[in-house]
Amino acid sequence: MKKVIEVNNLTKEYKGVKAVDDLSFDVNEGEILGLLGPNGSGKSTTINSILSLLNYKSGNIKIFGKKMDTNAYDIKSKIGVVFQDVAVFDELTVYENIDYFCGLYITDKNKRKQYVSDALDLVGLKEFTKFRPKQLSGGLLRRLNIACGIAHKPKLIFLDEPTVAVDPQSRNNILDGIKKLRDNGATIVYTTHYMEEVEILCDRVIIIDKGKIIATGTVDELKNLSNIKEKVTVEVLDLSDKYIEEIMSLKNVDSVIYQNNELFVTYKKGKNNIVEMIDYFKNKRINYSKIFVERPTLNDVFLELTGKELRD
Amino acid sequence: MTVFKAFLKILNRNKGIVIMYTVILLVFGVTNMSTNNSNNLFTASKPSVLIVNEDNGNISKNLVKYFNENSEIKKIANNEEARNDALFYQDVSYIIYIPKNYSSDFLSGKNITLDIKKTDTYNGAYAEMLLNRYLNVANIYQKSVSDENELINKINETLKKEVKVEVTSKLNTGELDKASFYYNFMSYSMLACLIYVICLILQVFNQDKISKRNIISSTNYKKSNRILLLSNFLYSFVLWLFYFIVSMFIVPEVIFSMHGVLYLINSFIFMITCITLSFLLGNLIRNKNAISGVVNVVALGSSFLCGVFVPVNLLPSFVLSVAHIFPTFYYVEGNTLISSLEDFSFINLKPLFMNFIIMIIFCIVFIILTNIVSKKRQKIG
Ligand SMILES: Nc1ncnc2c1ncn2[C@@H]1O[C@H](COP(=O)(O)OP(=O)(O)O)[C@@H](O)[C@H]1O
Ligand SMILES: [Mg+2]
């Protein structure tokens, strides 16, 4: 597999405090790599360092096999970046904004027209070309931000939390669009603190916390790191302590929490533990409104590795 | 090209402001002129001159006569302290000391310099111009004519002819006053339009989020910045050119003469000063909403203090001393000097050139300050 980005021992300090601490990882051609970590874990700092927007203390960064620096315009021409903060001109329309940022890379007028139109299609802003950014909802604005970053059809795309504070419809549109970009051959680095997005989207995930990598792998591989193998949730009213203790002693059960009329049971091994749970409730003639089983989430993995939740 | 296109679009969306200030110029600059009785204004501004004559000869009497005709001769108590006071309070703008035996020394061809004292005002400069004109003519004839009466007649004839020629050909003081008024007013419109647009453009492109996007793109960032700089210059130049073309319709006689060339140069240098000032302000302001406020304070404030709306001689002297810190002051004074010029000898043009140089010094200071401010800014970013 070809490596598009190689990061070796990247360290970045702000006034002596390490924001990124000796980070090393590669990004492979054609994959969506997720950088997953809570707010302040160093995701944006990592991206900005890779792009040479920040001076980092130490480390080695290669993109497309060449050393990245501020004057590497041949590398820059193949990169698209969507920053965490929406970066568009309030004075220009949706179309003019995309045209401007695309124009920084694509000088051919006709080609650019086609590219801008493609970008509008991708993010679903065709009907809003004459709107000003101030007239767009938060979700549409984020989509515009993305269109501006990817209109020039870059081979490598960085997206820094592009879905923060976005309505579900826009979020789905954005995630679909990103998949399309990958299917068209782009390599994508995607940062987020939403584990659900990573599960839907990413081929590979790097979990970072306090500027350090704490785990790397596919979503499945990461979930296998977890001690928990299954989670069963039961919605049941007024369960007495007696039953809870009995459930504790059922086969394979690891932990039991009952709160707000919801029972959370985790298992360290076994499959189909839910069957036993259903039997138990049947035998005891307890009525429940809902019961379901889940695999562990990345949040569980994160919780086990760091002792805290991904989201605060 | 992309940057220039974005510049034009943003400019286009904000053309309302530019049009507004231009209309103000046309309405006030033009209507005010047509109601101006410029002859009155002109006679009102005859310089007041004091001549301390210790000579009894006819040559010096003739000089006094000449000033009697062309200026207002003042009588002040016969001591130096009173004279200095008169200068200080601007009761007198110009004092000429004629030494003993001036007439006979002059006739014998001795090189005599007259002591003078003057105020730094338009009237002072005007009186000096009158004196220089007289002495130039007198020196020329002294070399060829030896008879005292004949010499005096020749001098007076020539001086009269010169004035006549100027009145019929070019020194149409009414038109010149119109031109000065238009060009003075133009400084307000131009300053406002330049500050507004340049500050806005800088605000828009200097936003962290936008400059970050520009930096990571494959377009050279320094080149983009240079294009932006050139765009601002081009806009300023076009605006200045437009205002100049308008003046060709309002005061054509003046514009197509040496006076017109000087107005052109003066306003061009002033435009450059405005650009550099706008860049400084654009780097100081950190908020788009502050721009209109800054335009009002700087453009309106300085224009008022520097005599753009109200003639300088109606402003209290403390206002005038404050006005010296604005380039507009030197521009307006330059226009006044131009309108009073009768011939374009170096001596007469010197005060105007001084004002040009002062405006250029303002430019340099603004550029240096802008560099300091923008460097500080980059460090914070
Ligand atoms: N300009 C800055 N100055 C000082 N500290 C900063 C700056 N930017 C980020 N940090 C710190 O660096 C750490 C990582 O921040 P960031 O990369 O923005 O995290 P993330 O993008 O994962 O939310 C945080 O602790 C943050 O407070
Ligand atoms: Mg971030």
mmCIF file of C-alpha atoms in Angstrom, chain A residues 48 51 53 73 76-77 81 83 85-93 96 99-101 103-105 109 112 132 145 148-149, chain B residues 2-7 9-10 13-14 200 204-205 207 209-222 224 288:
data_model
loop_
_atom_site.group_PDB
_atom_site.id
_atom_site.type_symbol
_atom_site.label_atom_id
_atom_site.label_comp_id
_atom_site.label_asym_id
_atom_site.label_seq_id
_atom_site.Cartn_x
_atom_site.Cartn_y
_atom_site.Cartn_z
ATOM 1 C CA ASN A 48 -1.998 22.201 11.157
ATOM 2 C CA LEU A 51 0.266 21.306 6.719
ATOM 3 C CA LEU A 53 0.807 26.093 9.164
ATOM 4 C CA TYR A 73 3.568 24.311 -3.714
ATOM 5 C CA LYS A 76 -0.069 21.965 -1.728
ATOM 6 C CA SER A 77 -1.689 21.847 -5.146
ATOM 7 C CA VAL A 81 -8.301 21.371 3.606
ATOM 8 C CA PHE A 83 -10.787 23.731 8.655
ATOM 9 C CA ASP A 85 -13.840 27.040 11.681
ATOM 10 C CA VAL A 86 -15.928 27.951 8.669
ATOM 11 C CA ALA A 87 -13.631 29.966 6.402
ATOM 12 C CA VAL A 88 -15.633 31.762 3.719
ATOM 13 C CA PHE A 89 -16.086 35.348 2.563
ATOM 14 C CA ASP A 90 -19.254 36.885 3.981
ATOM 15 C CA GLU A 91 -19.219 39.354 1.091
ATOM 16 C CA LEU A 92 -19.321 36.723 -1.651
ATOM 17 C CA THR A 93 -22.123 34.370 -2.663
ATOM 18 C CA GLU A 96 -18.353 33.007 -5.793
ATOM 19 C CA ASP A 99 -15.077 29.742 -7.348
ATOM 20 C CA TYR A 100 -12.556 31.823 -5.384
ATOM 21 C CA PHE A 101 -11.049 28.934 -3.435
ATOM 22 C CA GLY A 103 -9.457 29.486 -8.435
ATOM 23 C CA LEU A 104 -6.476 29.419 -6.079
ATOM 24 C CA TYR A 105 -5.665 26.031 -7.626
ATOM 25 C CA LYS A 109 -11.886 28.960 -16.523
ATOM 26 C CA ARG A 112 -13.103 25.539 -12.922
ATOM 27 C CA ARG A 132 -24.662 34.800 0.973
ATOM 28 C CA ASN A 145 -17.109 25.210 3.865
ATOM 29 C CA CYS A 148 -14.697 25.377 -0.814
ATOM 30 C CA GLY A 149 -12.062 22.968 0.492
ATOM 31 C CA THR B 2 -8.760 35.127 -8.540
ATOM 32 C CA VAL B 3 -7.762 37.571 -5.845
ATOM 33 C CA PHE B 4 -8.371 40.556 -8.111
ATOM 34 C CA LYS B 5 -11.791 39.197 -9.074
ATOM 35 C CA ALA B 6 -12.746 38.762 -5.429
ATOM 36 C CA PHE B 7 -11.488 42.305 -4.789
ATOM 37 C CA LYS B 9 -16.731 41.784 -6.296
ATOM 38 C CA ILE B 10 -16.301 42.998 -2.747
ATOM 39 C CA ARG B 13 -20.928 45.151 -3.166
ATOM 40 C CA ASN B 14 -19.717 48.244 -1.319
ATOM 41 C CA LEU B 200 -12.643 46.736 4.366
ATOM 42 C CA VAL B 204 -11.739 40.668 4.806
ATOM 43 C CA PHE B 205 -8.489 39.163 3.575
ATOM 44 C CA GLN B 207 -9.155 37.325 8.765
ATOM 45 C CA LYS B 209 -9.551 31.883 8.712
ATOM 46 C CA ILE B 210 -9.227 33.319 5.218
ATOM 47 C CA SER B 211 -5.492 33.886 5.295
ATOM 48 C CA LYS B 212 -5.003 30.322 6.546
ATOM 49 C CA ARG B 213 -6.901 29.055 3.528
ATOM 50 C CA ASN B 214 -4.837 31.233 1.223
ATOM 51 C CA ILE B 215 -1.586 30.091 2.791
ATOM 52 C CA ILE B 216 -2.270 26.367 2.346
ATOM 53 C CA SER B 217 -3.331 26.820 -1.266
ATOM 54 C CA SER B 218 -0.922 26.328 -4.132
ATOM 55 C CA THR B 219 -1.043 30.036 -4.993
ATOM 56 C CA ASN B 220 1.981 31.849 -3.623
ATOM 57 C CA TYR B 221 0.741 33.783 -0.624
ATOM 58 C CA LYS B 222 3.135 36.690 -1.071
ATOM 59 C CA SER B 224 -1.594 37.089 -3.641
ATOM 60 C CA LYS B 288 -15.353 45.488 10.177
#
